[in-house]
């Protein structure tokens, strides 16, 4: 079914909010680019975002908030974070922060990391939508993987028109370039992506910011080249067909092999979107010292299977 066209009229914003609360995907404008939105608190909706984009990897996503005061519900803000939030939100700035323990944002939205990326967009329609939904909205740029970011509703329609429930049309984006991504989750502030707010303006507010050179020894933890991934403490064994003593099993499909100490389900139905939604929670649940390791059943390589396998392979790789 083609995406419904929605306008800035209040009843259309309410319809978009209703769709999002129900787990559907809705593209919406921000002052930077259009976002492909889903309920950030739903692992399932976040998995559907990755499926619609056709991303071969689970890059972490930005969670959008209606107001900067909401940031403390999800993340730990130190003095620097409070300073940039006060000065640059709402606006084209995304800040990566430590997740709060009780953070309601889906693990998949942070690609399993202990951080969340938050942004309060400065766009009247985005604000109205976020307020109506009453939850954070996870949204990457609303293009298919490997394509440029869309700055009009018709770009979004060309990219994703047959893959999402609705497109909220707010006209062309004023900035047309993605938000600046600033990492404040570790010791030194680090620029992960240049964007709508110049790094000099951020430095004027909080002092020096590291700008790693792409591919350098200090290469950044962002776009698609995250160096620090969530990896379980236990060894991971892929494409397991039979059990080794003391192993737990990450199962996919109706017929798991027997002999494992415990089974954690990715998806009994063999559904890759469900498996993606369960991936990080299931891995964490099995990552306990009582087991000798975690075995993973073969996961098909099509659709979201490619991203699931990419993440599992990297979690299974020898660690340096
Ligand atoms: O302007 C924008 O930022 C648009 C609008 C829709 O908000 N969004 C956007 O999202 O460009 P996306 O997914 O295309 O890019 C998000 C960037 C990626 O480079 C990603 O690696 C980084 O933010 N990012 C998100 N969460 C992160 C995290 N927890 N740690 C490090 N980097 C993160
Ligand atoms: Mg993008």
Coordinates of C-alpha atoms and ligand atoms in Angstrom, one line a residue:
X1 CA 0.0 0.0 0.0
X2 CA 1.4 3.4 -0.9
X3 CA 2.1 5.8 2.0
X4 CA -0.8 8.2 3.0
X5 CA -0.1 11.9 2.4
X6 CA -0.6 13.9 5.6
X7 CA -0.5 17.7 5.9
X8 CA 0.3 20.1 8.8
X9 CA -3.4 20.3 9.6
X10 CA -4.1 19.3 13.3
X11 CA -6.2 16.2 12.4
X12 CA -3.4 15.0 10.1
X13 CA -0.8 15.4 12.8
X14 CA -3.1 13.5 15.2
X15 CA -3.4 10.7 12.6
X16 CA 0.4 10.5 12.2
X17 CA 0.7 10.3 16.0
X18 CA -1.9 7.5 16.1
X19 CA 0.0 5.6 13.5
X20 CA 3.3 6.0 15.3
X21 CA 1.8 4.9 18.7
X22 CA 0.4 1.8 16.9
X23 CA 3.9 0.9 15.8
X24 CA 3.7 2.1 12.2
X25 CA 6.4 4.1 10.4
X26 CA 5.8 7.8 9.5
X27 CA 8.2 10.1 7.7
X28 CA 8.2 13.6 9.0
X29 CA 10.1 16.9 8.3
X30 CA 12.7 18.5 10.6
X31 CA 14.8 21.6 9.8
X32 CA 17.7 19.4 8.7
X33 CA 16.2 16.6 6.6
X34 CA 13.2 14.3 6.6
X35 CA 13.3 11.5 9.2
X36 CA 11.9 8.0 8.9
X37 CA 10.1 7.8 12.2
X38 CA 9.0 5.0 14.5
X39 CA 8.2 4.7 18.2
X40 CA 11.7 4.7 19.8
X41 CA 10.4 2.8 22.8
X42 CA 9.3 -0.2 20.6
X43 CA 12.0 -2.7 19.6
X44 CA 9.6 -3.9 16.9
X45 CA 9.1 -0.4 15.4
X46 CA 12.8 0.2 15.5
X47 CA 13.4 -3.1 13.7
X48 CA 10.9 -2.1 11.1
X49 CA 12.8 1.2 10.5
X50 CA 16.0 -0.9 9.6
X51 CA 13.9 -3.1 7.4
X52 CA 12.4 -0.2 5.5
X53 CA 15.8 1.5 5.0
X54 CA 17.4 -1.7 3.8
X55 CA 20.4 -1.0 6.0
X56 CA 22.9 -3.8 5.9
X57 CA 23.9 -2.9 9.5
X58 CA 22.3 -1.7 12.7
X59 CA 23.7 1.8 12.9
X60 CA 22.5 3.5 16.0
X61 CA 19.5 5.9 15.5
X62 CA 18.7 9.4 16.8
X63 CA 15.8 9.6 19.2
X64 CA 13.8 12.8 18.7
X65 CA 12.2 14.6 21.7
X66 CA 9.6 17.4 21.8
X67 CA 11.4 19.4 24.5
X68 CA 15.0 19.4 26.0
X69 CA 13.7 18.9 29.5
X70 CA 12.7 15.3 28.5
X71 CA 16.4 14.4 27.9
X72 CA 16.9 13.5 31.6
X73 CA 14.3 10.8 31.4
X74 CA 16.5 8.8 29.0
X75 CA 20.1 9.9 29.5
X76 CA 22.6 11.1 32.1
X77 CA 23.4 14.7 31.4
X78 CA 26.6 16.2 32.8
X79 CA 27.3 20.0 32.9
X80 CA 28.6 20.1 29.3
X81 CA 25.4 18.3 28.1
X82 CA 23.2 20.7 30.0
X83 CA 25.1 23.6 28.5
X84 CA 24.8 22.5 24.9
X85 CA 21.1 21.5 25.4
X86 CA 20.3 24.9 26.8
X87 CA 22.1 26.7 24.0
X88 CA 21.4 24.6 20.9
X89 CA 18.1 22.8 21.5
X90 CA 15.8 23.0 19.7
X91 CA 18.1 22.8 16.7
X92 CA 20.3 20.8 14.4
X93 CA 22.3 19.2 17.1
X94 CA 22.4 15.5 18.2
X95 CA 24.1 14.6 21.4
X96 CA 25.3 11.1 22.3
X97 CA 25.0 10.5 26.0
X98 CA 25.1 7.6 28.5
X99 CA 21.8 5.7 28.7
X100 CA 20.0 5.9 32.0
X101 CA 19.5 2.5 33.6
X102 CA 15.7 2.8 33.3
X103 CA 15.9 4.3 29.8
X104 CA 12.7 3.4 27.8
X105 CA 14.4 3.7 24.4
X106 CA 14.7 0.4 22.6
X107 CA 18.1 -1.3 22.8
X108 CA 18.0 -1.7 19.0
X109 CA 17.8 2.1 18.6
X110 CA 21.2 2.3 20.3
X111 CA 22.5 -0.7 18.4
X112 CA 23.0 -2.4 21.7
X113 CA 25.4 0.4 23.0
X114 CA 25.2 1.9 26.4
X115 CA 24.5 5.3 24.9
X116 CA 21.6 7.1 23.3
X117 CA 21.6 9.9 20.7
X118 CA 19.1 12.6 21.4
X119 CA 17.9 15.6 19.4
X120 CA 15.2 18.2 19.9
X121 CA 14.4 19.5 16.3
X122 CA 13.5 23.1 15.7
X123 CA 10.6 22.6 13.3
X124 CA 7.0 23.4 14.2
X125 CA 5.5 20.3 12.6
X126 CA 8.1 18.0 14.0
X127 CA 7.4 19.5 17.4
X128 CA 3.6 19.2 17.1
X129 CA 4.1 15.5 16.1
X130 CA 6.5 14.7 18.9
X131 CA 4.1 16.3 21.4
X132 CA 1.1 14.5 20.1
X133 CA 2.9 11.1 20.2
X134 CA 4.1 11.7 23.8
X135 CA 7.1 9.3 23.2
X136 CA 10.5 9.8 21.7
X137 CA 10.6 9.0 17.9
X138 CA 13.6 7.2 16.5
X139 CA 14.4 8.4 13.0
X140 CA 17.3 8.0 10.6
X141 CA 17.2 10.2 7.5
X142 CA 14.2 9.0 5.3
X143 CA 16.2 7.6 2.4
X144 CA 17.1 4.0 1.5
X145 CA 20.5 2.9 2.6
X146 CA 23.3 4.4 0.5
X147 CA 21.2 7.2 -1.0
X148 CA 21.2 10.9 -0.1
X149 CA 19.0 12.3 2.6
X150 CA 15.6 13.6 1.5
X151 CA 14.7 17.3 1.9
X152 CA 11.1 17.2 0.5
X153 CA 8.1 15.0 0.9
X154 CA 8.4 13.9 -2.7
X155 CA 12.0 12.7 -2.2
X156 CA 10.7 10.6 0.6
X157 CA 7.9 9.2 -1.5
X158 CA 10.4 8.2 -4.2
X159 CA 12.7 6.5 -1.7
X160 CA 10.2 4.9 0.7
X161 CA 6.7 5.5 -0.6
X162 CA 5.8 1.7 -0.7
X163 CA 7.5 0.9 2.6
X164 CA 5.9 3.2 5.2
X165 CA 2.5 4.1 6.5
X166 CA 2.4 7.8 5.9
X167 CA 4.4 10.9 5.0
X168 CA 3.9 14.1 6.9
X169 CA 4.5 17.0 4.4
X170 CA 6.0 20.1 5.9
X171 CA 7.5 21.5 2.7
X172 CA 11.2 21.7 2.0
X173 CA 13.7 21.5 4.9
X174 CA 15.3 24.8 5.7
X175 CA 18.8 23.5 6.4
X176 CA 19.0 20.5 4.1
X177 CA 22.0 19.0 5.8
X178 CA 22.0 16.6 8.7
X179 CA 22.4 17.5 12.3
X180 CA 25.9 17.8 13.9
X181 CA 26.5 14.7 16.1
X182 CA 28.5 15.4 19.3
X183 CA 29.6 12.6 21.6
X184 CA 29.5 13.5 25.2
X185 CA 29.3 10.0 26.5
X186 CA 33.0 9.5 27.3
X187 CA 35.7 11.8 28.7
X188 CA 36.6 14.1 25.8
X189 CA 33.8 15.7 23.7
X190 CA 34.1 14.2 20.2
X191 CA 32.6 15.3 16.9
X192 CA 31.1 12.2 15.3
X193 CA 29.5 14.0 12.3
X194 CA 29.8 17.6 11.1
X195 CA 26.3 19.1 10.4
X196 CA 23.9 22.0 10.9
X197 CA 25.7 23.5 13.9
X198 CA 29.3 24.4 13.3
X199 CA 31.8 22.7 15.6
X200 CA 33.3 26.1 16.5
X201 CA 30.0 27.2 17.9
X202 CA 29.9 24.1 20.1
X203 CA 33.5 24.8 21.2
X204 CA 32.6 28.3 22.2
X205 CA 30.1 26.8 24.6
X206 CA 32.0 23.8 26.1
X207 CA 35.7 24.1 25.1
X208 CA 37.8 21.9 22.8
X209 CA 36.2 19.1 20.9
X210 CA 38.1 16.2 19.3
X211 CA 37.7 15.9 15.6
X212 CA 38.9 12.4 14.6
X213 CA 40.1 11.9 11.0
X214 CA 38.1 9.3 9.2
X215 CA 40.1 6.1 9.1
X216 CA 42.8 7.4 11.5
X217 CA 43.9 5.7 14.6
X218 CA 41.4 7.9 16.5
X219 CA 38.6 7.1 14.0
X220 CA 35.2 8.1 15.2
X221 CA 32.5 5.9 16.6
X222 CA 30.0 7.0 14.0
X223 CA 28.7 6.7 10.7
X224 CA 28.8 2.9 10.2
X225 CA 32.3 2.6 11.6
X226 CA 31.6 2.2 15.3
X227 CA 34.7 0.8 16.9
X228 CA 33.1 0.1 20.3
X229 CA 30.3 -2.4 19.8
X230 CA 28.2 -4.2 22.3
X231 CA 29.7 -7.7 22.6
X232 CA 28.7 -10.3 25.1
X233 CA 31.2 -11.4 27.7
X234 CA 30.7 -15.1 26.7
X235 CA 32.1 -16.4 23.5
X236 CA 29.6 -16.6 20.6
X237 CA 29.5 -19.5 18.2
X238 CA 27.7 -19.0 15.0
X239 CA 25.8 -21.4 12.7
X240 CA 25.5 -23.9 15.5
X241 CA 23.7 -27.1 14.6
X242 CA 24.5 -29.2 17.7
X243 CA 25.1 -28.4 21.4
X244 CA 28.5 -28.2 23.2
X245 CA 28.4 -28.9 26.9
X246 CA 27.0 -26.0 29.0
X247 CA 26.1 -23.8 26.1
X248 CA 23.0 -21.5 25.8
X249 CA 21.3 -21.3 22.5
X250 CA 20.0 -18.2 20.6
X251 CA 17.2 -19.8 18.6
X252 CA 15.6 -18.9 15.3
X253 CA 12.7 -20.9 13.8
X254 CA 10.4 -23.6 15.1
X255 CA 12.9 -26.4 15.4
X256 CA 15.9 -25.7 17.6
X257 CA 18.4 -28.5 18.2
X258 CA 18.2 -30.1 21.6
X259 CA 20.9 -30.4 24.4
X260 CA 21.4 -26.7 25.2
X261 CA 21.4 -25.5 28.8
X262 CA 18.9 -22.7 28.0
X263 CA 17.2 -21.3 25.0
X264 CA 16.7 -17.6 24.2
X265 CA 14.4 -16.9 21.3
X266 CA 15.1 -14.5 18.4
X267 CA 11.9 -15.6 16.7
X268 CA 10.0 -18.9 16.9
X269 CA 8.1 -18.0 13.8
X270 CA 11.4 -17.5 11.9
X271 CA 10.5 -13.8 11.3
X272 CA 13.6 -11.6 10.7
X273 CA 11.9 -8.3 11.9
X274 CA 10.9 -10.0 15.2
X275 CA 14.4 -11.5 15.5
X276 CA 16.0 -8.0 15.1
X277 CA 13.7 -6.6 17.7
X278 CA 14.7 -9.4 20.2
X279 CA 18.4 -9.5 19.3
X280 CA 20.1 -7.3 21.9
X281 CA 17.7 -8.2 24.8
X282 CA 18.1 -12.0 24.0
X283 CA 21.9 -11.7 23.9
X284 CA 22.0 -9.8 27.2
X285 CA 19.7 -12.3 28.8
X286 CA 21.9 -15.3 27.9
X287 CA 25.2 -13.5 28.7
X288 CA 25.6 -15.1 32.1
X289 CA 28.7 -16.7 33.8
X290 CA 26.7 -20.0 34.3
X291 CA 27.0 -20.9 30.6
X292 CA 30.1 -22.0 28.7
X293 CA 29.2 -19.9 25.7
X294 CA 26.3 -18.8 23.5
X295 CA 25.6 -20.8 20.3
X296 CA 23.5 -19.1 17.6
X297 CA 21.4 -21.0 15.0
X298 CA 22.0 -20.1 11.4
X299 CA 20.1 -16.9 10.4
X300 CA 19.1 -16.4 6.8
X301 CA 21.1 -13.7 5.0
X302 CA 18.2 -11.9 3.3
X303 CA 16.3 -8.8 4.5
X304 CA 17.2 -7.9 8.1
X305 CA 19.1 -11.2 8.4
X306 CA 22.1 -9.4 6.8
X307 CA 22.2 -6.8 9.6
X308 CA 21.6 -9.4 12.3
X309 CA 24.4 -11.6 10.9
X310 CA 26.7 -8.6 10.6
X311 CA 26.2 -7.8 14.3
X312 CA 26.6 -11.4 15.4
X313 CA 29.7 -11.9 13.3
X314 CA 31.3 -8.9 14.9
X315 CA 30.3 -9.9 18.4
X316 CA 31.8 -13.4 17.7
X317 CA 35.1 -12.1 16.2
X318 CA 38.3 -12.3 18.3
X319 CA 38.6 -9.2 20.5
X320 CA 41.7 -7.0 20.7
Ligands
LIG1 O1 19.5 15.6 10.8 C1 19.6 14.4 11.2 O2 20.4 14.1 12.1 C2 18.6 13.5 10.7 C3 17.2 13.9 11.2 C4 16.1 13.0 10.7 O3 17.2 13.9 12.6 N1 18.8 12.1 11.1 C5 19.9 11.4 10.6 O4 20.0 10.1 11.1 O5 20.7 11.9 9.9 P1 21.0 9.0 10.6 O6 20.5 7.7 11.2 O7 21.0 9.1 9.1 O8 22.4 9.4 11.2 C6 22.5 9.3 12.6 C7 24.0 9.5 13.0 C8 24.8 8.3 12.5 O9 26.0 8.8 12.0 C9 25.0 7.5 13.7 O10 26.1 6.7 13.6 C10 25.0 8.5 14.8 O11 24.1 9.5 14.4 N2 24.6 7.9 16.1 C11 23.4 7.7 16.5 N3 23.4 7.1 17.7 C12 24.6 7.0 18.1 C13 25.3 6.5 19.3 N4 24.6 6.0 20.3 N5 26.6 6.5 19.3 C14 27.3 7.0 18.3 N6 26.8 7.5 17.1 C15 25.5 7.5 17.1
LIG2 MG1 21.5 9.1 6.9

